[in-house]
């Protein structure tokens, strides 16, 4: 081949190699820049799309978040439907055609009410449980895995959450589930205590003539005929008496810790307190005994009340107008000026201060919320925190993980610590407390966003603040982080992915 032609080929190859080397140098330079600037090629950039993703577009009047965010109930043109979580996304599985949709308590099922007042049951996957409709549906506890239903409004049954009957709908009134696989039912022959097959569990060796609906699991309150007289008693699961049939009435009650007690009332006015094993704790000549707090009892006598332990030891004497036990506090009412005094459970009064109202955080039993002249403050049971009433409002949730109260002052929300120091300033028109993942949903200057406890923005303040009657909504527990957001008067949903 011609020498000049060979030379041209070599030149072309050299040019190609130089272009390849140039490309390599640019790539290496860019990679080093990313590394030394604190990023890697795989890391997400700091833009909104990487912090959260849209779950539902802005097209609805309202959105409600269901159990563990498995279902999102939406409202459009006055009717309701539901999106169901399908993997990493949501799909409209329950059509928007119902008058309302009710969440089941803990099982993830949905009760959808149609225009003819019939109820359809949907599974957590968004499928109809059965083809049948029901006139009434009563949700049961998570552990029951069943619902109480009636198809005609007259005959009641128990339907399992796989769509099969546990008890056929043949009972006259609402069935009372005892959450241990047994039920109190009403038949044409009277009341009965039955198992899942409908078989009576009442002992036949006792003159039992009825069962009351205030029975509870393992403790059945019965009417007993003896020598021409009627008495009340408690029988256990073994059919034996826990409280004997010697009382005109027996009260079943439990304290805040879930401990069951029984109060037998005699004709002479003497009240006898039993524990769940049938042991007598004490007798008291009084009009009422009510369990409160943890193994404490309010005693009523001559229009005055006191507080005693389960051994009968006096905690507060019977001289007050009213007493309630709220977690770790005793709240005493003085009817003369309708104010409240605050005691701990060791008979210690916190101060001479009188309050207009005293409540406690459900999840923080050691913190009391005190109100005076419509101002709110906080007190702890160990007397270590006393924040005088000075705030306009408070958010009814508190966590020791963050040690902050969400309070309102001059129309704006902010966070304070247990020493009354401002941690996040009073600049928010709407606010929620931090959820399990540490996110708080807030709104300011007409825009809403989501932050962490140190004030860092997770979702920037780019969404519209809701109207006053539409509170911010974010899932407060579970693994998902779903928030309802507004834009131009319509609702959508986002999920935090960062």
Tab-separated table of C-alpha atoms in Angstrom:
chain	number	residue	atom	x	y	z
A	1	UNK	CA	0.000	0.000	0.000
A	2	UNK	CA	1.122	3.604	-0.633
A	3	UNK	CA	3.330	5.023	2.172
A	4	UNK	CA	1.301	8.248	2.344
A	5	UNK	CA	-1.877	6.252	2.778
A	6	UNK	CA	-0.378	4.351	5.735
A	7	UNK	CA	0.667	7.631	7.284
A	8	UNK	CA	-2.913	8.954	7.056
A	9	UNK	CA	-4.279	5.864	8.795
A	10	UNK	CA	-1.779	6.312	11.644
A	11	UNK	CA	-2.751	9.953	12.031
A	12	UNK	CA	-6.423	9.055	12.276
A	13	UNK	CA	-5.713	6.462	14.994
A	14	UNK	CA	-3.651	8.966	16.962
A	15	UNK	CA	-6.512	11.515	16.834
A	16	UNK	CA	-8.988	8.901	18.056
A	17	UNK	CA	-6.701	7.985	20.954
A	18	UNK	CA	-6.283	11.654	21.908
A	19	UNK	CA	-10.085	12.120	22.023
A	20	UNK	CA	-10.381	9.034	24.228
A	21	UNK	CA	-7.656	10.306	26.560
A	22	UNK	CA	-9.382	13.709	26.742
A	23	UNK	CA	-12.675	12.058	27.684
A	24	UNK	CA	-10.948	9.987	30.360
A	25	UNK	CA	-9.226	13.033	31.836
A	26	UNK	CA	-12.542	14.959	32.007
A	27	UNK	CA	-14.274	11.989	33.707
A	28	UNK	CA	-11.483	11.604	36.287
A	29	UNK	CA	-11.468	15.343	37.007
A	30	UNK	CA	-15.272	15.378	37.489
A	31	UNK	CA	-15.148	12.347	39.793
A	32	UNK	CA	-12.417	13.908	41.946
A	33	UNK	CA	-14.455	17.112	42.173
A	34	UNK	CA	-17.498	15.205	43.410
A	35	UNK	CA	-15.481	13.267	45.986
A	36	UNK	CA	-13.671	16.284	47.416
A	37	UNK	CA	-16.869	18.325	47.504
A	38	UNK	CA	-18.480	15.761	49.815
A	39	UNK	CA	-20.566	13.882	47.220
A	40	UNK	CA	-20.298	10.615	45.374
A	41	UNK	CA	-21.740	9.889	41.936
A	42	UNK	CA	-24.364	7.614	43.542
A	43	UNK	CA	-25.562	10.116	46.177
A	44	UNK	CA	-28.848	11.893	45.589
A	45	UNK	CA	-28.606	15.613	44.931
A	46	UNK	CA	-30.136	18.014	47.407
A	47	UNK	CA	-33.349	18.773	45.570
A	48	UNK	CA	-36.967	18.433	46.606
A	49	UNK	CA	-37.589	15.333	44.527
A	50	UNK	CA	-34.977	13.407	46.479
A	51	UNK	CA	-36.396	14.367	49.872
A	52	UNK	CA	-39.976	13.319	49.230
A	53	UNK	CA	-42.128	11.865	46.498
A	54	UNK	CA	-45.721	12.463	45.462
A	55	UNK	CA	-48.117	9.714	46.480
A	56	UNK	CA	-51.447	11.288	45.459
A	57	UNK	CA	-51.863	14.310	43.172
A	58	UNK	CA	-53.696	17.468	44.230
A	59	UNK	CA	-57.296	16.625	43.382
A	60	UNK	CA	-59.169	15.899	46.615
A	61	UNK	CA	-61.151	17.852	49.211
A	62	UNK	CA	-59.680	15.881	52.111
A	63	UNK	CA	-57.437	12.876	52.773
A	64	UNK	CA	-57.317	10.731	55.928
A	65	UNK	CA	-54.407	8.432	56.760
A	66	UNK	CA	-55.382	4.948	57.942
A	67	UNK	CA	-53.731	2.375	60.159
A	68	UNK	CA	-49.985	2.267	59.442
A	69	UNK	CA	-50.685	4.246	56.232
A	70	UNK	CA	-51.927	1.088	54.514
A	71	UNK	CA	-54.999	3.000	53.340
A	72	UNK	CA	-55.545	6.645	52.403
A	73	UNK	CA	-59.219	7.645	52.375
A	74	UNK	CA	-59.966	10.480	49.936
A	75	UNK	CA	-62.966	12.766	49.450
A	76	UNK	CA	-63.962	14.082	46.030
A	77	UNK	CA	-67.202	15.874	45.156
A	78	UNK	CA	-68.626	14.876	48.531
A	79	UNK	CA	-67.972	11.123	48.096
A	80	UNK	CA	-65.272	8.884	49.503
A	81	UNK	CA	-62.895	6.234	48.191
A	82	UNK	CA	-59.556	4.787	49.290
A	83	UNK	CA	-56.049	4.292	47.967
A	84	UNK	CA	-54.351	1.104	49.128
A	85	UNK	CA	-50.589	0.652	49.453
A	86	UNK	CA	-49.283	-1.646	46.710
A	87	UNK	CA	-45.556	-2.151	47.183
A	88	UNK	CA	-43.880	1.253	46.943
A	89	UNK	CA	-46.921	3.092	45.589
A	90	UNK	CA	-50.659	3.571	46.176
A	91	UNK	CA	-53.537	2.489	43.957
A	92	UNK	CA	-57.187	3.611	44.055
A	93	UNK	CA	-58.735	0.252	44.980
A	94	UNK	CA	-61.909	1.419	46.748
A	95	UNK	CA	-63.878	3.520	44.225
A	96	UNK	CA	-64.942	7.069	45.094
A	97	UNK	CA	-68.662	6.403	45.493
A	98	UNK	CA	-69.378	6.096	49.226
A	99	UNK	CA	-71.007	8.483	51.688
A	100	UNK	CA	-68.246	7.790	54.189
A	101	UNK	CA	-65.507	5.267	54.916
A	102	UNK	CA	-64.595	4.207	58.436
A	103	UNK	CA	-61.240	2.729	59.467
A	104	UNK	CA	-61.272	-0.462	61.511
A	105	UNK	CA	-59.399	-0.127	64.810
A	106	UNK	CA	-56.093	-1.853	64.215
A	107	UNK	CA	-56.843	-4.545	61.618
A	108	UNK	CA	-56.602	-2.344	58.515
A	109	UNK	CA	-60.126	-3.132	57.255
A	110	UNK	CA	-62.424	-0.466	55.826
A	111	UNK	CA	-66.173	-0.082	56.311
A	112	UNK	CA	-67.704	1.725	53.320
A	113	UNK	CA	-71.218	3.207	53.670
A	114	UNK	CA	-73.280	3.429	50.473
A	115	UNK	CA	-76.229	5.676	49.616
A	116	UNK	CA	-78.832	3.105	50.656
A	117	UNK	CA	-77.215	2.927	54.122
A	118	UNK	CA	-75.679	-0.471	53.449
A	119	UNK	CA	-72.116	-1.231	54.522
A	120	UNK	CA	-69.491	-3.002	52.446
A	121	UNK	CA	-66.343	-4.368	54.108
A	122	UNK	CA	-62.977	-4.054	52.357
A	123	UNK	CA	-59.827	-5.959	53.279
A	124	UNK	CA	-56.461	-4.224	53.864
A	125	UNK	CA	-55.616	-5.174	50.257
A	126	UNK	CA	-58.615	-3.228	48.960
A	127	UNK	CA	-60.797	-6.230	48.062
A	128	UNK	CA	-64.398	-6.841	49.147
A	129	UNK	CA	-64.426	-9.212	52.117
A	130	UNK	CA	-67.742	-10.717	50.977
A	131	UNK	CA	-70.350	-9.907	48.353
A	132	UNK	CA	-72.875	-9.284	51.121
A	133	UNK	CA	-73.790	-5.869	52.513
A	134	UNK	CA	-74.554	-5.193	56.167
A	135	UNK	CA	-76.862	-2.837	57.982
A	136	UNK	CA	-74.553	-2.306	60.932
A	137	UNK	CA	-70.920	-3.226	61.561
A	138	UNK	CA	-69.194	-2.888	64.927
A	139	UNK	CA	-65.411	-2.929	64.936
A	140	UNK	CA	-63.724	-5.151	67.494
A	141	UNK	CA	-60.246	-5.171	68.999
A	142	UNK	CA	-57.193	-6.066	66.920
A	143	UNK	CA	-56.743	-9.446	68.581
A	144	UNK	CA	-60.316	-10.577	67.868
A	145	UNK	CA	-59.903	-10.766	64.064
A	146	UNK	CA	-63.663	-10.468	63.659
A	147	UNK	CA	-66.499	-7.958	63.512
A	148	UNK	CA	-70.030	-7.854	64.908
A	149	UNK	CA	-72.580	-7.455	62.111
A	150	UNK	CA	-76.262	-7.508	61.356
A	151	UNK	CA	-77.696	-7.927	57.885
A	152	UNK	CA	-81.257	-6.909	58.761
A	153	UNK	CA	-80.901	-4.765	61.892
A	154	UNK	CA	-82.505	-7.433	64.095
A	155	UNK	CA	-80.329	-10.546	64.060
A	156	UNK	CA	-76.662	-10.248	65.023
A	157	UNK	CA	-73.678	-12.471	64.301
A	158	UNK	CA	-69.874	-12.559	64.411
A	159	UNK	CA	-68.044	-12.473	61.067
A	160	UNK	CA	-64.376	-13.472	60.888
A	161	UNK	CA	-61.976	-11.321	58.902
A	162	UNK	CA	-61.622	-14.089	56.324
A	163	UNK	CA	-65.323	-13.710	55.504
A	164	UNK	CA	-66.709	-16.760	57.347
A	165	UNK	CA	-69.316	-16.811	60.100
A	166	UNK	CA	-68.090	-17.497	63.622
A	167	UNK	CA	-71.589	-17.063	65.052
A	168	UNK	CA	-74.466	-17.086	62.579
A	169	UNK	CA	-76.678	-13.948	62.645
A	170	UNK	CA	-79.458	-15.348	64.812
A	171	UNK	CA	-79.105	-13.473	68.103
A	172	UNK	CA	-81.659	-10.904	69.236
A	173	UNK	CA	-79.436	-8.019	70.345
A	174	UNK	CA	-75.864	-6.943	69.851
A	175	UNK	CA	-73.426	-9.654	70.813
A	176	UNK	CA	-70.894	-8.737	73.505
A	177	UNK	CA	-67.414	-10.090	72.676
A	178	UNK	CA	-65.272	-10.833	75.725
A	179	UNK	CA	-62.036	-10.886	73.666
A	180	UNK	CA	-61.123	-14.393	74.782
A	181	UNK	CA	-63.118	-16.301	72.169
A	182	UNK	CA	-66.342	-16.223	74.194
A	183	UNK	CA	-69.450	-14.050	73.918
A	184	UNK	CA	-72.488	-12.822	75.808
A	185	UNK	CA	-75.567	-13.338	73.620
A	186	UNK	CA	-79.298	-12.833	73.875
A	187	UNK	CA	-81.592	-15.557	72.571
A	188	UNK	CA	-85.340	-16.085	72.774
A	189	UNK	CA	-84.688	-18.085	75.937
A	190	UNK	CA	-82.659	-15.330	77.624
A	191	UNK	CA	-79.027	-14.285	77.980
A	192	UNK	CA	-76.173	-16.774	77.749
A	193	UNK	CA	-72.405	-17.096	77.775
A	194	UNK	CA	-71.244	-19.090	74.733
A	195	UNK	CA	-68.093	-20.139	72.918
A	196	UNK	CA	-67.297	-19.761	69.184
A	197	UNK	CA	-69.572	-22.664	68.307
A	198	UNK	CA	-72.514	-21.160	70.198
A	199	UNK	CA	-72.338	-23.727	73.002
A	200	UNK	CA	-73.290	-22.476	76.481
A	201	UNK	CA	-70.445	-22.266	78.993
A	202	UNK	CA	-72.615	-21.614	82.052
A	203	UNK	CA	-72.287	-24.258	84.789
A	204	UNK	CA	-75.376	-26.376	85.275
A	205	UNK	CA	-74.841	-26.998	89.001
A	206	UNK	CA	-75.726	-23.429	89.980
A	207	UNK	CA	-79.090	-21.686	89.881
A	208	UNK	CA	-77.980	-19.126	87.311
A	209	UNK	CA	-80.926	-17.368	85.719
A	210	UNK	CA	-79.171	-14.701	83.650
A	211	UNK	CA	-75.937	-13.135	82.458
A	212	UNK	CA	-75.263	-9.393	82.370
A	213	UNK	CA	-73.594	-7.590	79.479
A	214	UNK	CA	-71.051	-5.849	81.684
A	215	UNK	CA	-69.194	-9.163	82.015
A	216	UNK	CA	-65.551	-9.198	80.903
A	217	UNK	CA	-63.095	-11.853	79.709
A	218	UNK	CA	-62.744	-14.628	82.307
A	219	UNK	CA	-65.184	-12.941	84.705
A	220	UNK	CA	-68.887	-13.443	84.081
A	221	UNK	CA	-71.448	-11.483	86.050
A	222	UNK	CA	-74.513	-13.627	86.683
A	223	UNK	CA	-77.909	-13.496	88.363
A	224	UNK	CA	-78.478	-16.335	90.814
A	225	UNK	CA	-81.729	-17.496	92.463
A	226	UNK	CA	-81.326	-18.724	96.038
A	227	UNK	CA	-84.131	-19.435	98.536
A	228	UNK	CA	-86.504	-17.253	96.602
A	229	UNK	CA	-84.073	-14.315	96.508
A	230	UNK	CA	-82.031	-12.942	93.616
A	231	UNK	CA	-78.325	-12.200	94.022
A	232	UNK	CA	-75.421	-11.141	91.850
A	233	UNK	CA	-72.154	-13.058	91.608
A	234	UNK	CA	-69.007	-13.438	89.492
A	235	UNK	CA	-67.946	-16.787	88.032
A	236	UNK	CA	-64.590	-17.544	86.427
A	237	UNK	CA	-63.795	-19.482	83.263
A	238	UNK	CA	-63.761	-22.701	85.288
A	239	UNK	CA	-67.399	-22.107	86.313
A	240	UNK	CA	-66.551	-21.557	89.983
A	241	UNK	CA	-67.477	-18.468	91.980
A	242	UNK	CA	-64.907	-15.674	92.228
A	243	UNK	CA	-67.410	-13.511	94.117
A	244	UNK	CA	-70.134	-15.541	95.888
A	245	UNK	CA	-73.891	-14.895	95.363
A	246	UNK	CA	-74.459	-12.926	98.563
A	247	UNK	CA	-74.702	-9.370	97.187
A	248	UNK	CA	-77.539	-7.326	95.744
A	249	UNK	CA	-75.098	-6.118	93.100
A	250	UNK	CA	-71.491	-6.573	92.053
A	251	UNK	CA	-69.506	-3.950	90.165
A	252	UNK	CA	-66.784	-5.035	87.734
A	253	UNK	CA	-64.158	-2.337	87.262
A	254	UNK	CA	-60.482	-1.966	86.453
A	255	UNK	CA	-57.817	0.597	87.180
A	256	UNK	CA	-55.656	2.354	84.606
A	257	UNK	CA	-53.124	-0.481	84.675
A	258	UNK	CA	-55.784	-2.975	83.577
A	259	UNK	CA	-56.168	-4.716	86.959
A	260	UNK	CA	-59.710	-6.009	87.515
A	261	UNK	CA	-61.536	-5.594	90.814
A	262	UNK	CA	-65.024	-6.458	92.044
A	263	UNK	CA	-67.110	-4.446	94.479
A	264	UNK	CA	-69.910	-6.327	96.217
A	265	UNK	CA	-72.798	-4.265	97.632
A	266	UNK	CA	-74.675	-5.576	100.651
A	267	UNK	CA	-78.156	-4.519	101.761
A	268	UNK	CA	-76.693	-2.789	104.832
A	269	UNK	CA	-74.593	-0.446	102.660
A	270	UNK	CA	-71.267	-2.199	103.272
A	271	UNK	CA	-69.037	-2.414	100.185
A	272	UNK	CA	-66.550	-5.266	99.877
A	273	UNK	CA	-63.579	-5.038	97.503
A	274	UNK	CA	-62.282	-8.234	95.856
A	275	UNK	CA	-59.244	-8.696	93.656
A	276	UNK	CA	-59.397	-10.835	90.490
A	277	UNK	CA	-58.471	-13.969	92.448
A	278	UNK	CA	-61.507	-13.559	94.704
A	279	UNK	CA	-59.499	-12.335	97.720
A	280	UNK	CA	-61.211	-9.767	99.942
A	281	UNK	CA	-59.057	-6.623	100.158
A	282	UNK	CA	-61.174	-4.525	102.539
A	283	UNK	CA	-64.723	-3.599	103.641
A	284	UNK	CA	-65.988	-0.019	103.713
A	285	UNK	CA	-69.256	1.547	104.798
A	286	UNK	CA	-69.653	3.907	101.863
A	287	UNK	CA	-71.805	4.604	98.852
A	288	UNK	CA	-69.223	3.845	96.185
A	289	UNK	CA	-65.785	2.345	95.552
A	290	UNK	CA	-64.122	2.985	92.209
A	291	UNK	CA	-60.661	1.784	91.077
A	292	UNK	CA	-58.394	4.586	89.842
A	293	UNK	CA	-54.769	4.954	88.784
A	294	UNK	CA	-52.616	1.973	89.766
A	295	UNK	CA	-54.348	-0.043	92.520
A	296	UNK	CA	-55.929	3.033	94.097
A	297	UNK	CA	-59.592	3.525	94.987
A	298	UNK	CA	-61.881	6.506	95.301
A	299	UNK	CA	-64.216	6.177	98.268
A	300	UNK	CA	-67.502	8.124	98.307
A	301	UNK	CA	-69.286	8.802	101.588
A	302	UNK	CA	-71.807	11.514	102.557
A	303	UNK	CA	-71.133	13.486	99.367
A	304	UNK	CA	-67.403	13.614	100.076
A	305	UNK	CA	-64.623	11.522	98.568
A	306	UNK	CA	-61.200	10.229	99.552
A	307	UNK	CA	-58.489	8.011	98.131
A	308	UNK	CA	-57.209	4.729	99.587
A	309	UNK	CA	-54.796	1.967	98.603
A	310	UNK	CA	-55.897	-1.619	97.994
A	311	UNK	CA	-55.035	-2.434	101.607
A	312	UNK	CA	-57.452	0.307	102.733
A	313	UNK	CA	-54.676	2.719	103.756
A	314	UNK	CA	-55.719	6.370	103.424
A	315	UNK	CA	-53.948	8.363	100.696
A	316	UNK	CA	-56.297	11.353	100.843
A	317	UNK	CA	-58.984	11.583	103.566
A	318	UNK	CA	-62.706	11.530	102.761
A	319	UNK	CA	-63.174	15.288	102.883
A	320	UNK	CA	-62.983	16.500	99.284
A	321	UNK	CA	-65.704	17.311	96.770
A	322	UNK	CA	-64.177	15.100	94.086
A	323	UNK	CA	-60.932	13.278	93.317
A	324	UNK	CA	-59.623	11.877	90.073
A	325	UNK	CA	-56.327	10.095	89.563
A	326	UNK	CA	-54.629	11.108	86.340
A	327	UNK	CA	-51.597	8.921	85.777
A	328	UNK	CA	-49.185	9.911	88.572
A	329	UNK	CA	-51.266	12.735	90.033
A	330	UNK	CA	-54.310	13.124	92.245
A	331	UNK	CA	-56.541	15.997	91.141
A	332	UNK	CA	-58.832	17.363	93.855
A	333	UNK	CA	-61.913	19.510	93.146
A	334	UNK	CA	-62.987	22.310	95.465
A	335	UNK	CA	-66.621	23.040	94.573
A	336	UNK	CA	-66.679	26.278	96.574
A	337	UNK	CA	-64.867	28.075	93.751
A	338	UNK	CA	-64.682	25.194	91.259
A	339	UNK	CA	-60.892	25.099	91.249
A	340	UNK	CA	-58.512	22.148	91.345
A	341	UNK	CA	-55.639	21.271	93.652
A	342	UNK	CA	-52.756	19.054	92.564
A	343	UNK	CA	-51.279	16.285	94.734
A	344	UNK	CA	-48.764	13.574	94.029
A	345	UNK	CA	-49.629	10.030	95.143
A	346	UNK	CA	-47.674	10.400	98.378
A	347	UNK	CA	-50.107	12.936	99.849
A	348	UNK	CA	-47.852	15.859	98.876
A	349	UNK	CA	-49.540	18.966	97.524
A	350	UNK	CA	-47.497	20.646	94.814
A	351	UNK	CA	-48.202	24.224	95.900
A	352	UNK	CA	-50.920	26.528	97.164
A	353	UNK	CA	-51.773	27.266	93.528
A	354	UNK	CA	-55.335	26.571	92.440
A	355	UNK	CA	-56.034	25.714	88.810
A	356	UNK	CA	-59.051	26.002	86.546
A	357	UNK	CA	-58.225	22.702	84.868
A	358	UNK	CA	-55.695	19.886	85.189
A	359	UNK	CA	-55.082	17.162	82.590
A	360	UNK	CA	-52.249	14.772	81.728
A	361	UNK	CA	-50.522	13.664	78.568
A	362	UNK	CA	-51.726	10.183	77.643
A	363	UNK	CA	-48.213	9.075	76.691
A	364	UNK	CA	-46.361	10.976	79.455
A	365	UNK	CA	-47.926	10.093	82.837
A	366	UNK	CA	-45.379	12.137	84.792
A	367	UNK	CA	-46.401	15.466	83.208
A	368	UNK	CA	-49.526	17.412	84.175
A	369	UNK	CA	-50.959	20.258	82.122
A	370	UNK	CA	-52.293	23.013	84.390
A	371	UNK	CA	-54.564	25.874	83.300
A	372	UNK	CA	-55.274	29.182	85.010
A	373	UNK	CA	-57.157	32.116	83.453
A	374	UNK	CA	-57.028	30.315	80.084
A	375	UNK	CA	-53.221	30.092	80.235
A	376	UNK	CA	-51.365	26.766	80.140
A	377	UNK	CA	-48.341	25.521	82.102
A	378	UNK	CA	-46.714	22.201	83.043
A	379	UNK	CA	-45.762	20.309	86.200
A	380	UNK	CA	-43.949	16.977	86.592
A	381	UNK	CA	-44.717	14.370	89.228
A	382	UNK	CA	-41.179	14.483	90.669
A	383	UNK	CA	-41.530	18.263	91.197
A	384	UNK	CA	-38.490	18.873	88.934
A	385	UNK	CA	-40.414	20.926	86.370
A	386	UNK	CA	-42.825	23.748	87.105
A	387	UNK	CA	-43.679	26.011	84.178
A	388	UNK	CA	-46.204	28.607	85.274
A	389	UNK	CA	-49.364	28.980	83.145
A	390	UNK	CA	-48.331	31.531	80.519
A	391	UNK	CA	-49.151	29.956	77.141
A	392	UNK	CA	-52.358	30.218	75.139
A	393	UNK	CA	-52.598	26.575	74.063
A	394	UNK	CA	-50.627	23.335	73.820
A	395	UNK	CA	-50.365	20.293	71.570
A	396	UNK	CA	-51.667	17.227	73.400
A	397	UNK	CA	-48.581	15.082	72.911
A	398	UNK	CA	-45.204	14.985	74.629
A	399	UNK	CA	-42.161	12.727	74.300
A	400	UNK	CA	-39.207	12.413	76.657
A	401	UNK	CA	-37.120	11.597	73.575
A	402	UNK	CA	-37.251	15.262	72.635
A	403	UNK	CA	-38.030	16.843	76.003
A	404	UNK	CA	-39.991	19.652	74.398
A	405	UNK	CA	-43.529	20.979	74.687
A	406	UNK	CA	-45.349	22.334	71.633
A	407	UNK	CA	-47.155	25.459	72.828
A	408	UNK	CA	-48.930	28.475	71.377
A	409	UNK	CA	-48.288	32.106	72.264
A	410	UNK	CA	-49.865	35.159	70.637
A	411	UNK	CA	-51.416	32.972	67.962
A	412	UNK	CA	-48.147	31.283	66.933
A	413	UNK	CA	-46.759	27.830	67.772
A	414	UNK	CA	-43.262	27.061	69.015
A	415	UNK	CA	-41.290	24.492	71.023
A	416	UNK	CA	-40.003	24.970	74.581
A	417	UNK	CA	-37.896	22.624	76.700
A	418	UNK	CA	-38.582	21.484	80.273
A	419	UNK	CA	-36.754	24.565	81.583
A	420	UNK	CA	-39.076	26.873	79.641
A	421	UNK	CA	-36.366	27.791	77.128
A	422	UNK	CA	-37.515	28.413	73.552
A	423	UNK	CA	-36.013	25.765	71.243
A	424	UNK	CA	-37.904	26.502	68.018
A	425	UNK	CA	-39.292	30.014	67.794
A	426	UNK	CA	-42.938	31.076	67.855
A	427	UNK	CA	-43.454	31.568	64.126
A	428	UNK	CA	-45.777	28.754	63.061
A	429	UNK	CA	-49.494	29.112	62.337
A	430	UNK	CA	-50.017	25.310	62.364
A	431	UNK	CA	-47.907	22.582	63.967
A	432	UNK	CA	-47.754	18.900	64.908
A	433	UNK	CA	-45.439	17.250	67.407
A	434	UNK	CA	-42.498	15.096	66.277
A	435	UNK	CA	-43.479	11.604	65.136
A	436	UNK	CA	-41.503	8.397	65.677
A	437	UNK	CA	-39.082	9.311	62.896
A	438	UNK	CA	-38.511	12.745	64.404
A	439	UNK	CA	-40.526	14.794	61.890
A	440	UNK	CA	-42.802	17.728	62.757
A	441	UNK	CA	-45.237	19.157	60.199
A	442	UNK	CA	-45.451	22.964	60.426
A	443	UNK	CA	-46.807	25.975	58.565
A	444	UNK	CA	-45.666	29.589	58.511
A	445	UNK	CA	-46.248	32.581	56.263
A	446	UNK	CA	-48.919	30.659	54.375
A	447	UNK	CA	-46.619	27.746	53.487
A	448	UNK	CA	-46.214	24.266	55.035
A	449	UNK	CA	-43.160	22.037	55.410
A	450	UNK	CA	-41.618	19.323	57.574
A	451	UNK	CA	-38.611	19.713	59.891
A	452	UNK	CA	-36.555	17.676	62.369
A	453	UNK	CA	-36.026	18.445	66.058
A	454	UNK	CA	-32.942	20.566	65.324
A	455	UNK	CA	-34.910	22.714	62.871
A	456	UNK	CA	-33.501	21.181	59.685
A	457	UNK	CA	-35.935	21.129	56.755
A	458	UNK	CA	-36.848	17.696	55.434
A	459	UNK	CA	-39.602	19.011	53.203
A	460	UNK	CA	-39.187	22.719	52.362
A	461	UNK	CA	-41.993	25.194	52.994
A	462	UNK	CA	-43.426	25.069	49.472
A	463	UNK	CA	-46.935	23.698	50.072
A	464	UNK	CA	-49.973	25.777	51.007
A	465	UNK	CA	-50.876	26.071	54.675
A	466	UNK	CA	-54.245	24.403	55.322
A	467	UNK	CA	-57.350	26.296	56.276
A	468	UNK	CA	-58.125	26.520	59.995
A	469	UNK	CA	-60.679	23.689	59.925
A	470	UNK	CA	-58.195	21.373	58.179
A	471	UNK	CA	-55.407	20.489	60.637
A	472	UNK	CA	-52.032	19.264	59.466
A	473	UNK	CA	-51.919	15.514	59.166
A	474	UNK	CA	-48.876	13.273	59.367
A	475	UNK	CA	-48.664	9.669	60.404
A	476	UNK	CA	-47.646	9.679	64.071
A	477	UNK	CA	-46.513	6.047	64.243
A	478	UNK	CA	-45.593	3.088	62.070
A	479	UNK	CA	-42.930	2.742	59.406
A	480	UNK	CA	-44.377	5.101	56.792
A	481	UNK	CA	-43.981	8.870	56.711
A	482	UNK	CA	-47.018	10.149	54.897
A	483	UNK	CA	-48.204	13.749	54.992
A	484	UNK	CA	-51.311	15.380	53.560
A	485	UNK	CA	-50.380	18.548	51.676
A	486	UNK	CA	-52.403	21.354	50.072
A	487	UNK	CA	-52.055	23.298	46.856
A	488	UNK	CA	-54.603	25.715	45.382
A	489	UNK	CA	-57.310	24.430	47.736
A	490	UNK	CA	-56.851	20.733	46.920
A	491	UNK	CA	-55.292	17.890	48.909
A	492	UNK	CA	-52.516	15.544	47.887
A	493	UNK	CA	-50.151	13.200	49.681
A	494	UNK	CA	-46.365	13.009	49.864
A	495	UNK	CA	-44.067	10.419	51.391
A	496	UNK	CA	-40.739	11.370	52.947
A	497	UNK	CA	-38.003	9.265	51.353
A	498	UNK	CA	-34.864	10.900	52.768
